[in-house]
XYZ file of C-alpha atoms in Angstrom:
751
model
C 27.476 133.486 126.792
C 27.451 134.786 130.397
C 30.579 135.866 132.255
C 30.694 132.649 134.282
C 30.860 130.515 131.143
C 33.533 132.782 129.705
C 35.603 132.474 132.873
C 35.235 128.692 132.741
C 36.570 128.637 129.187
C 39.469 130.897 130.088
C 40.263 128.793 133.143
C 40.211 125.645 131.007
C 42.599 127.188 128.480
C 44.984 128.306 131.228
C 44.763 124.917 132.943
C 45.654 123.120 129.713
C 48.644 125.385 129.204
C 49.825 124.983 132.782
C 49.591 121.221 132.398
C 51.618 121.378 129.210
C 54.266 123.513 130.903
C 54.433 121.671 134.218
C 56.740 118.855 133.050
C 59.109 121.298 131.365
C 59.191 123.777 134.241
C 59.752 121.080 136.857
C 62.644 119.564 134.932
C 64.464 122.873 134.703
C 63.629 124.330 138.106
C 66.747 123.206 139.977
C 69.236 123.741 137.165
C 67.970 127.253 136.430
C 67.994 128.260 140.067
C 71.532 126.995 140.697
C 73.318 128.191 137.547
C 73.958 131.700 136.328
C 72.498 132.847 133.015
C 75.588 132.786 130.853
C 75.929 134.884 127.732
C 76.310 131.848 125.450
C 73.172 130.282 126.821
C 71.260 133.534 126.459
C 72.324 133.880 122.836
C 71.213 130.307 122.136
C 67.874 130.970 123.815
C 67.360 134.098 121.760
C 68.329 132.357 118.498
C 65.820 129.576 119.118
C 63.140 132.082 120.084
C 63.642 134.190 116.933
C 63.380 131.053 114.807
C 60.080 130.104 116.456
C 58.538 133.509 115.727
C 58.527 132.385 112.093
C 56.184 129.593 111.089
C 58.023 128.308 108.025
C 61.509 129.240 109.209
C 64.732 129.298 107.256
C 65.428 126.201 105.177
C 68.782 125.243 103.701
C 68.486 122.972 100.683
C 65.392 120.875 100.046
C 62.345 121.788 102.147
C 60.283 118.874 103.443
C 57.392 121.151 104.362
C 54.129 119.339 103.711
C 52.007 121.867 101.922
C 52.810 124.887 99.838
C 54.902 127.353 101.818
C 56.653 130.556 100.758
C 59.086 132.583 102.857
C 60.003 136.116 101.803
C 62.935 136.985 104.033
C 64.439 140.359 104.912
C 66.947 140.237 102.049
C 64.142 139.723 99.517
C 62.029 142.474 101.089
C 64.974 144.863 100.865
C 65.354 144.278 97.111
C 62.398 146.472 96.178
C 61.682 148.105 99.556
C 57.965 147.762 98.936
C 55.644 149.501 101.389
C 52.579 147.823 99.840
C 51.791 144.215 100.853
C 50.079 143.657 97.493
C 53.328 144.267 95.608
C 55.139 141.861 97.925
C 52.593 139.075 97.446
C 52.237 139.344 93.676
C 55.361 137.146 93.394
C 53.874 134.373 95.541
C 52.099 131.585 93.623
C 48.474 130.897 94.476
C 47.737 134.415 95.750
C 44.839 136.326 94.155
C 44.436 140.050 94.851
C 41.851 142.714 94.068
C 43.494 146.148 94.034
C 41.656 149.060 95.622
C 43.558 152.247 96.488
C 46.957 151.663 94.843
C 48.886 151.955 98.115
C 47.723 148.746 99.799
C 46.051 150.596 102.672
C 43.215 148.061 102.894
C 44.293 144.962 100.967
C 41.987 142.407 99.387
C 43.922 139.118 99.470
C 42.797 135.575 98.760
C 44.591 132.256 98.344
C 43.792 129.574 95.787
C 40.642 131.198 94.468
C 39.026 132.304 97.726
C 37.301 135.663 97.532
C 39.949 138.334 98.182
C 37.397 140.782 99.601
C 39.034 142.470 102.628
C 41.255 139.388 103.092
C 38.481 137.895 105.209
C 38.983 134.266 104.139
C 42.622 133.941 105.142
C 44.199 134.076 108.582
C 46.256 137.252 108.949
C 48.831 137.019 111.709
C 51.641 139.128 113.114
C 54.313 137.232 115.032
C 52.060 134.177 115.086
C 49.021 135.977 116.562
C 45.758 136.844 114.803
C 46.020 140.551 113.942
C 42.671 141.294 112.255
C 40.402 143.675 114.181
C 37.903 140.892 115.055
C 38.899 137.699 113.196
C 35.850 135.693 114.285
C 33.125 138.317 114.732
C 33.923 140.561 111.732
C 36.607 138.967 109.588
C 37.021 141.853 107.124
C 40.548 143.208 107.684
C 40.072 146.981 107.679
C 43.333 147.172 109.634
C 46.555 145.865 108.114
C 50.054 146.164 109.647
C 52.692 148.424 108.095
C 54.701 146.298 105.663
C 57.841 148.457 106.017
C 58.596 147.193 109.521
C 58.407 143.488 108.644
C 61.543 141.350 108.365
C 59.752 138.303 106.932
C 56.487 137.484 105.190
C 55.223 133.899 105.252
C 52.476 132.430 103.085
C 51.377 128.870 103.594
C 48.542 126.864 102.106
C 47.396 123.277 102.220
C 47.386 120.798 105.127
C 49.968 122.729 107.186
C 47.297 125.397 107.654
C 45.383 123.091 109.980
C 47.533 124.497 112.807
C 46.141 127.980 112.272
C 42.526 129.070 112.307
C 39.731 129.702 112.260
C 39.931 129.901 108.447
C 41.336 126.682 106.974
C 39.924 126.742 103.420
C 42.717 128.841 101.918
C 45.695 129.331 104.224
C 47.460 131.888 106.346
C 49.657 134.951 106.052
C 52.136 135.552 108.867
C 54.161 138.756 109.124
C 57.238 138.798 111.346
C 58.374 141.995 113.036
C 61.984 142.847 113.819
C 63.626 140.851 116.583
C 65.504 142.399 119.481
C 69.154 142.408 118.313
C 71.871 140.622 120.261
C 74.219 143.614 120.003
C 73.892 147.340 119.401
C 72.466 148.060 115.945
C 70.143 150.499 114.243
C 68.955 151.985 110.967
C 67.704 155.280 109.587
C 65.825 155.145 106.271
C 64.559 158.371 104.683
C 62.997 158.605 101.242
C 60.824 160.836 99.096
C 59.134 160.557 95.748
C 56.477 161.627 93.317
C 52.900 162.448 94.366
C 54.260 163.877 97.614
C 55.388 160.490 98.903
C 57.692 160.556 101.945
C 58.873 157.931 104.401
C 60.945 158.009 107.568
C 61.820 154.683 109.182
C 64.207 154.118 112.070
C 64.996 151.421 114.598
C 67.573 150.856 117.305
C 68.141 148.013 119.715
C 70.725 146.387 121.931
C 71.230 143.586 124.421
C 73.032 144.285 127.674
C 73.688 141.131 129.619
C 70.474 139.132 129.452
C 68.191 142.125 128.825
C 67.466 143.431 125.340
C 65.332 146.166 123.864
C 64.158 147.461 120.487
C 62.577 150.767 119.439
C 61.143 151.170 115.937
C 59.063 153.825 114.205
C 57.662 154.359 110.711
C 56.043 157.461 109.225
C 54.650 157.447 105.685
C 52.634 159.971 103.759
C 51.573 160.836 100.220
C 49.423 163.451 98.524
C 47.866 160.718 96.383
C 48.000 160.115 92.649
C 44.314 160.850 92.052
C 43.095 164.339 91.138
C 39.946 165.539 92.871
C 37.539 167.727 90.881
C 37.898 171.218 92.353
C 41.175 170.325 94.100
C 42.012 168.634 97.381
C 44.194 166.003 99.015
C 43.668 162.383 97.956
C 46.583 160.950 99.924
C 47.258 159.465 103.331
C 49.424 159.683 106.433
C 50.411 156.677 108.559
C 52.422 156.225 111.752
C 53.600 153.067 113.480
C 55.614 152.836 116.697
C 56.780 149.578 118.277
C 58.935 148.673 121.252
C 60.114 145.297 122.523
C 61.689 144.311 125.821
C 63.307 140.872 126.133
C 64.859 138.907 128.972
C 66.825 135.683 128.380
C 67.227 133.106 131.107
C 69.661 130.261 130.475
C 69.540 126.999 132.418
C 71.408 123.699 132.333
C 68.525 121.814 130.722
C 66.272 124.564 129.372
C 66.611 128.111 128.095
C 63.833 130.652 128.439
C 62.942 133.960 126.835
C 60.436 136.516 128.086
C 59.366 139.290 125.727
C 56.951 142.203 125.929
C 55.819 143.912 122.721
C 53.964 147.237 122.694
C 52.787 148.914 119.490
C 50.642 151.815 118.347
C 49.624 152.802 114.811
C 47.273 155.319 113.206
C 46.160 156.464 109.773
C 44.421 159.419 108.192
C 43.568 158.849 104.550
C 41.388 160.765 102.131
C 40.180 157.588 100.492
C 36.869 156.838 98.841
C 34.763 153.982 97.491
C 33.684 156.185 94.572
C 35.178 155.295 91.195
C 34.502 156.473 87.641
C 32.400 155.649 84.632
C 34.291 153.681 81.991
C 34.290 156.704 79.658
C 35.779 158.971 82.331
C 38.346 156.311 83.205
C 39.464 156.176 79.575
C 39.889 159.967 79.564
C 41.716 160.173 82.924
C 41.969 157.100 85.182
C 43.171 159.227 88.117
C 40.194 161.572 88.244
C 38.010 161.752 91.362
C 34.520 163.203 91.300
C 33.619 166.221 93.436
C 31.083 164.166 95.388
C 33.941 162.299 97.106
C 35.603 165.442 98.510
C 34.608 164.728 102.140
C 35.470 161.014 102.111
C 37.955 160.295 104.865
C 39.197 157.300 106.853
C 40.705 157.666 110.327
C 41.812 154.819 112.562
C 44.070 153.958 115.480
C 45.401 150.585 116.587
C 47.151 149.531 119.788
C 48.737 146.209 120.635
C 50.094 144.501 123.727
C 51.686 141.064 123.449
C 53.627 139.058 126.010
C 55.559 135.962 124.920
C 57.189 133.254 126.984
C 59.433 130.713 125.254
C 61.122 127.720 126.861
C 63.244 125.218 124.966
C 65.275 122.108 125.619
C 66.970 119.482 123.489
C 63.787 117.907 122.135
C 60.993 120.205 123.224
C 59.977 123.841 123.076
C 56.907 125.707 124.256
C 55.863 129.218 123.311
C 52.967 130.968 125.037
C 51.522 134.242 123.792
C 49.112 136.552 125.575
C 47.768 139.350 123.390
C 45.339 142.265 123.195
C 44.572 144.397 120.129
C 42.297 147.456 120.087
C 41.159 149.118 116.859
C 38.976 152.203 116.399
C 38.002 153.503 112.965
C 35.648 156.015 111.412
C 35.129 156.094 107.662
C 33.095 159.026 106.358
C 32.168 158.287 102.749
C 29.524 158.775 100.076
C 26.748 156.173 100.197
C 24.441 157.317 97.411
C 21.525 159.594 96.576
C 18.593 159.990 98.902
C 15.239 158.390 98.250
C 12.034 159.394 99.952
C 12.272 156.313 102.182
C 15.795 157.324 103.330
C 17.453 154.533 101.358
C 19.743 155.518 98.509
C 20.085 155.131 94.761
C 22.824 152.735 93.631
C 25.952 154.602 92.588
C 27.207 151.421 90.931
C 24.198 151.439 88.598
C 24.617 155.144 87.800
C 28.290 154.799 86.875
C 27.758 151.572 84.922
C 25.605 153.513 82.429
C 25.432 157.283 83.078
C 23.410 157.878 79.873
C 20.712 155.299 80.613
C 17.986 157.942 81.066
C 17.424 161.554 82.141
C 17.460 160.716 85.865
C 20.736 158.831 85.585
C 22.334 161.682 83.615
C 21.230 164.121 86.319
C 22.636 161.989 89.130
C 25.918 161.628 87.232
C 26.179 165.400 86.688
C 25.647 165.996 90.406
C 28.401 163.482 91.260
C 30.852 165.385 89.068
C 29.761 168.753 90.461
C 28.554 169.919 87.032
C 24.976 170.282 88.330
C 23.527 171.335 91.672
C 21.103 169.304 93.760
C 17.590 170.705 93.369
C 14.971 168.285 94.679
C 15.190 166.017 97.722
C 16.043 162.740 95.881
C 19.105 164.543 94.468
C 20.579 165.056 97.920
C 23.738 163.056 98.644
C 23.978 160.794 101.684
C 27.330 160.477 103.449
C 27.690 157.698 105.982
C 30.166 157.635 108.836
C 30.878 153.997 109.640
C 32.254 154.365 113.154
C 33.396 151.048 114.617
C 35.262 149.865 117.703
C 36.974 146.463 117.852
C 39.002 144.412 120.259
C 40.735 141.062 119.933
C 42.415 139.264 122.824
C 43.512 135.829 123.876
C 46.102 133.417 125.186
C 47.678 130.589 123.198
C 50.372 127.971 123.724
C 52.170 125.899 121.111
C 54.348 122.887 121.900
C 56.815 121.122 119.622
C 58.252 117.799 120.734
C 60.665 115.370 119.056
C 60.708 111.771 120.243
C 61.054 108.154 119.156
C 58.225 105.648 119.518
C 58.315 102.039 118.299
C 61.533 102.785 116.426
C 60.024 105.692 114.479
C 60.858 109.394 114.737
C 57.940 111.666 115.650
C 57.669 115.437 115.471
C 54.653 116.374 117.552
C 53.048 119.811 117.437
C 50.094 120.699 119.592
C 48.480 123.882 120.796
C 45.513 125.507 122.460
C 44.087 129.023 122.179
C 41.300 130.866 123.926
C 40.287 133.920 121.933
C 37.711 136.691 122.311
C 36.864 139.454 119.881
C 34.138 142.037 119.413
C 32.906 144.733 117.033
C 30.593 147.605 117.964
C 29.014 149.588 115.120
C 27.849 153.156 115.580
C 27.011 154.215 112.028
C 25.450 157.561 111.224
C 24.166 159.398 108.134
C 24.285 163.017 107.032
C 22.663 164.587 103.977
C 24.426 167.066 101.681
C 23.589 169.222 98.701
C 25.872 169.734 95.734
C 26.377 173.496 95.324
C 28.756 174.807 92.638
C 31.006 171.794 92.932
C 31.010 171.701 96.755
C 29.118 169.554 99.250
C 27.023 171.642 101.636
C 25.080 170.226 104.581
C 21.297 170.379 104.273
C 21.100 171.257 107.993
C 18.988 168.271 109.011
C 21.634 166.923 111.386
C 22.983 163.444 111.965
C 20.826 160.319 111.856
C 21.693 156.957 113.356
C 21.734 154.106 110.810
C 23.298 151.032 112.470
C 23.974 150.394 116.139
C 24.862 146.839 117.069
C 27.413 144.538 118.638
C 28.905 141.197 117.585
C 31.059 139.150 119.933
C 32.726 135.735 119.810
C 34.353 133.423 122.358
C 36.394 130.675 120.722
C 38.448 127.785 122.050
C 40.766 126.157 119.499
C 42.993 123.108 119.765
C 45.185 121.254 117.287
C 47.416 118.200 117.210
C 49.828 117.317 114.426
C 52.269 114.403 114.270
C 54.931 113.947 111.578
C 56.223 110.364 111.449
C 59.456 109.633 109.581
C 59.699 106.210 107.952
C 62.974 106.113 106.019
C 62.464 108.497 103.061
C 58.750 109.031 103.816
C 57.379 111.684 106.192
C 53.697 111.197 107.066
C 51.818 113.986 108.843
C 48.486 113.446 110.574
C 46.647 116.403 112.050
C 43.360 117.557 113.476
C 42.018 120.955 114.508
C 39.053 121.683 116.744
C 37.097 124.958 116.722
C 34.524 125.539 119.468
C 32.840 128.868 118.821
C 30.130 130.725 120.751
C 28.869 133.782 118.886
C 26.568 136.556 120.075
C 24.763 139.387 118.301
C 22.808 142.303 119.807
C 21.245 145.302 118.142
C 21.534 148.434 120.292
C 19.393 150.867 118.364
C 17.519 153.285 120.617
C 13.765 152.920 120.574
C 13.877 149.502 118.925
C 13.065 146.136 120.456
C 16.283 144.434 121.464
C 17.297 141.562 119.220
C 19.675 138.919 120.562
C 21.137 136.022 118.642
C 23.263 133.319 120.244
C 24.688 130.369 118.342
C 27.413 127.776 118.716
C 29.660 125.967 116.273
C 31.579 122.805 117.119
C 33.772 121.223 114.462
C 36.791 118.944 114.044
C 38.956 119.411 110.938
C 41.289 116.531 109.983
C 44.328 116.648 107.698
C 46.771 114.221 106.139
C 49.928 114.912 104.165
C 53.053 113.134 103.007
C 56.494 114.034 101.697
C 58.661 111.450 99.965
C 62.341 112.261 99.579
C 63.605 111.080 96.198
C 67.143 112.363 96.740
C 69.041 115.047 98.617
C 67.680 117.538 96.088
C 64.187 116.291 95.161
C 60.946 115.152 96.730
C 57.211 114.637 96.180
C 54.341 115.873 98.336
C 50.649 115.118 98.755
C 48.042 116.499 101.113
C 44.357 116.610 101.913
C 42.550 118.571 104.611
C 39.114 119.869 105.529
C 38.448 123.557 105.014
C 36.196 125.665 107.216
C 34.979 129.262 107.482
C 32.636 130.283 110.312
C 29.673 132.603 109.863
C 29.562 135.933 111.694
C 27.477 136.239 114.886
C 24.890 138.416 113.126
C 24.007 135.769 110.547
C 20.982 133.581 111.116
C 21.760 129.907 111.843
C 20.181 129.070 108.471
C 23.358 130.436 106.826
C 25.747 127.491 106.745
C 29.466 127.692 107.385
C 31.754 127.274 104.392
C 33.181 123.782 104.132
C 35.470 122.046 101.675
C 37.860 119.174 101.103
C 41.162 120.497 99.727
C 43.768 118.437 97.891
C 47.278 119.156 96.653
C 49.933 117.149 94.825
C 53.359 118.290 93.695
C 57.101 118.120 93.860
C 60.205 120.131 94.775
C 63.779 120.309 93.550
C 66.621 122.324 95.110
C 70.323 121.801 94.468
C 71.445 125.067 96.050
C 71.707 126.989 92.770
C 68.459 126.019 91.076
C 65.087 125.423 92.708
C 61.712 124.397 91.321
C 58.352 123.718 92.948
C 55.200 122.642 91.106
C 51.979 122.006 93.030
C 48.533 121.210 91.710
C 45.555 121.963 93.953
C 41.860 121.125 93.975
C 39.394 122.701 96.406
C 36.144 120.753 96.478
C 33.859 123.297 98.162
C 30.591 121.736 99.312
C 29.125 125.042 100.486
C 30.520 128.411 99.407
C 29.830 131.397 101.685
C 30.154 135.054 100.750
C 29.166 138.336 102.377
C 27.861 141.703 101.263
C 29.431 144.875 102.650
C 30.341 148.369 101.509
C 33.637 147.430 99.881
C 31.922 144.845 97.660
C 28.231 145.710 97.343
C 28.089 149.311 98.495
C 25.557 148.435 101.180
C 25.633 148.250 104.950
C 23.536 145.145 105.537
C 26.467 142.740 106.279
C 24.398 139.868 104.895
C 26.000 136.520 104.095
C 24.902 134.153 101.330
C 25.396 130.475 100.498
C 26.364 129.443 96.970
C 26.410 125.660 97.150
C 29.033 123.461 95.501
C 32.026 125.063 93.769
C 35.233 123.597 92.374
C 38.473 125.581 92.338
C 41.554 123.970 90.825
C 44.867 125.023 89.420
C 48.655 124.792 89.319
C 51.288 126.816 91.193
C 54.838 127.001 89.894
C 57.826 128.789 91.348
C 61.447 128.580 90.299
C 64.726 130.372 90.908
C 68.282 130.262 89.583
C 71.334 132.398 90.259
C 73.962 132.713 87.528
C 77.492 133.616 88.670
C 78.961 136.005 86.085
C 82.185 136.941 87.902
C 83.570 136.703 91.425
C 81.752 139.962 92.187
C 78.713 139.760 89.945
C 75.668 137.483 89.848
C 72.403 137.346 87.905
C 69.536 136.033 90.090
C 66.391 134.961 88.238
C 63.044 133.837 89.615
C 59.635 133.025 88.203
C 56.210 132.505 89.714
C 53.158 131.350 87.771
C 49.631 130.449 88.830
C 46.860 128.969 86.718
C 43.443 128.892 88.388
C 40.045 127.724 87.168
C 36.715 127.691 88.986
C 33.108 126.760 88.390
C 29.804 126.617 90.216
C 28.424 123.073 90.183
C 24.744 124.027 90.466
C 22.411 126.698 89.085
C 20.676 129.093 91.484
C 19.504 132.670 91.961
C 20.988 134.865 94.680
C 20.486 138.413 95.917
C 24.252 138.620 96.387
C 25.589 141.393 94.165
C 28.531 139.322 92.880
C 26.428 136.315 91.870
C 22.884 137.062 90.694
C 21.373 134.384 88.423
C 24.116 131.742 88.378
C 24.241 128.880 85.865
C 26.250 125.726 86.564
C 29.670 126.212 84.997
C 29.897 129.951 85.758
C 33.238 131.120 87.132
C 33.931 132.873 90.417
C 34.427 136.661 90.313
C 37.794 138.383 90.830
C 39.862 135.340 89.963
C 42.380 135.605 87.114
C 43.124 132.397 85.221
C 46.740 133.378 84.628
C 49.179 135.226 86.872
C 52.894 135.531 86.174
C 55.774 137.288 87.917
C 59.383 137.345 86.647
C 62.179 138.798 88.770
C 65.576 139.619 87.200
C 68.517 141.086 89.105
C 72.124 142.104 88.653
C 73.966 142.043 91.979
C 77.511 142.924 93.024
C 79.089 143.453 96.436
C 78.356 147.207 96.400
C 75.408 147.706 94.062
C 72.376 145.953 92.669
C 69.642 146.493 90.067
C 66.382 144.537 90.173
C 63.362 144.395 87.904
C 60.087 142.558 88.398
C 57.539 142.089 85.631
C 54.107 140.836 86.606
C 51.070 139.929 84.544
C 47.542 139.504 85.896
C 44.819 138.280 83.559
C 41.352 139.781 83.341
C 38.819 138.915 86.042
C 35.039 138.685 85.932
C 33.303 141.174 88.207
C 30.152 139.075 88.630
C 29.457 135.371 88.180
C 25.879 135.305 86.902
C 23.300 137.457 85.153
C 20.822 140.129 86.265
C 23.237 142.112 88.458
C 24.742 145.481 87.539
C 28.216 144.166 86.697
C 27.127 141.031 84.821
C 29.353 140.617 81.786
C 31.950 143.114 83.058
C 35.596 142.190 83.546
C 38.686 143.952 84.828
C 41.505 144.591 82.359
C 44.520 142.335 81.991
C 47.424 144.191 83.567
C 51.184 144.135 83.010
C 53.312 146.129 85.475
C 57.063 146.646 85.661
C 58.733 147.688 88.950
C 62.437 148.468 89.290
C 64.896 149.238 92.057
C 68.613 150.020 92.278
C 70.968 150.709 95.165
C 74.618 151.589 95.797
C 76.340 150.884 99.090
C 78.957 153.408 100.254
C 79.979 151.120 103.117
C 80.267 153.179 106.322
C 78.628 156.162 104.631
C 75.326 154.397 104.031
C 73.305 153.301 101.025
C 71.394 155.237 98.362
C 68.504 153.602 96.529
C 66.223 154.451 93.641
C 62.969 152.731 92.825
C 60.153 152.996 90.323
C 56.703 151.512 90.803
C 54.853 150.997 87.505
C 57.831 152.063 85.411
C 55.841 151.963 82.152
C 52.988 154.012 83.654
C 50.384 151.423 82.665
C 47.039 151.870 84.416
C 44.057 149.594 83.942
C 40.687 148.999 85.588
C 41.373 146.717 88.549
C 37.827 146.813 89.936
C 34.424 148.444 89.497
C 33.419 147.838 93.098
C 31.686 149.172 94.936
C 30.996 152.295 92.827
C 32.625 152.522 89.422
C 35.981 151.884 87.749
C 39.123 152.147 89.856
C 42.727 152.302 88.603
C 45.919 150.483 89.435
C 48.678 152.597 90.955
C 50.094 155.388 88.814
C 53.797 155.611 88.049
C 55.821 156.598 91.116
C 59.550 157.338 91.453
C 61.352 157.352 94.777
C 64.859 158.110 96.065
C 66.054 157.159 99.494
C 69.007 156.936 101.855
C 69.714 154.260 104.445
C 72.319 154.426 107.178
C 72.993 151.400 109.374
C 74.962 151.565 112.597
């Protein structure tokens, strides 16, 4: 798309938003100008604004949310003080995760059976804004926000997800950062633990008159729980700094809030895609081969977001303008050199190191037990250097009104979004010499140089109509996407690819209130996943019709939610990348019709033991089944020769989490036990991991704290208390372990 067309789209988006705001602004113009911004009005404006930054919001008693929705609030996050988003989400029904590094640095999250690979099939948002590096152009989330600074985590699936896109097959994850406080408050949190883990987290904010501010910073580091052959650091170091400035303007008819958010984060991690053979895993799951000694990820992320919120008795409008920049370079082992400059599959070598003499030699070189001698035994390291940006403007309006004697809750919004990825990948060749990687002196070669860019205009409209005990919700989402691809390799003929996608996605849901404590829900909506700009138009978008049916009960002490879901996928789409296939071709594949169905159950009950002692209990269980409806052969490494009835990879049938606590006014002890069933690593036959499965895994995490009132709080925690480690994945290169046992002690002081 040329710049003129882009400007036209941006102008249209701004014009729509100005039209939406014009009635509200005009109504409040005189009253705001002629009345001072009182403190009470400012507080009310700020309260309403904070509530709108959450999608689900706080709910007292029975929730009438149409669609499955889970809110993990600040109190729940503080129970275990998890710094890993995976450990937070394991207690949410319908979430499927593939572990990778043990610390949650680059999570793989899916909902309701969608492929968890790099969380690319769900919408990841921070404060209601898409936070992935390039959500349309390159959906793989190689950047993920620091969990420690979040005050709420929201997971929602089903028809309610029609408001958030572009991915509507599975659902969305929204993370809420700390709000600017209404009075002076702050926190210092310092902790340390095994494997060299250390964390320093602090925030302070205040509101003076109608102006508020917040400063927050997080530093985390660890030496890593893996042991590198020959010695070396296998850990990470992360930093995150955020500031917010807020101004509240109170009027007679409308209150307004203006907020500016600035954030910067970076990471250095000595992480690798290289795993182990099964035999080596059995001997020591935390071993790392010498060939991974130079593997290193480095990235930086910056964010600017401006929010404007205006609210009245029956209407509110929030407009967000945002820009995210992300730069990363991942230097990692790719494989062994071939004479044609491609490389031998490390996955195949580690699947069966004793297959033949060549395989045994390659394996010995990986471990550093043997030196490289001939050219095909040289090791190729690739530096995947990428630059991303994501920017846009969006407005969301909520309006309550009565029409024809019926109550309506209208929600509508528009977003213009742009994102881009530039790849500048290079290769270097190394020799193994006495357990160390030594450059062969040939210098750096360029492997991939290209650009993918997307311009997208999105709109949605949702109306909830209340008819006595029945709430009916009708919705529709429109995605209008223009995608562009360009190779930029020197000396090669330029290749351009331009394509457009236009689609409307309807939804319908209902909630019937049986009593003050119970209700039934039903929903159906159309799911959609776009293809990346690089993919040929012959690769179809993913599409599905998704159904859910269930019920809720909540009497204040006991709550129960049971939801059955069925995703009728008419065209499954998957992609091949380093984290899954160990290749750099970024190719997408179609898999035809697939059914995914299951049941999600969550329940909680708090037993009062004494006036000062309670026993909170909660349970989350997910059963999921899947099957391909047709037989086919695919070059995709996770499928191969698929027969109708085969299951999807990396999808456990059974997942269970049980949380037990003992809580008093000054101290608490909490334990969570989670079980994840085994998962197939490939669906069909004739691929390297055909017939392989991950291990079923049971993990126990514990935490305890004691509050010394004005002197602060001390906490202890243990991740993987029983020190149980299993194979959680063999992708892309060999067996990889779950997190090793880690103990931690910390001190918090609030002021």
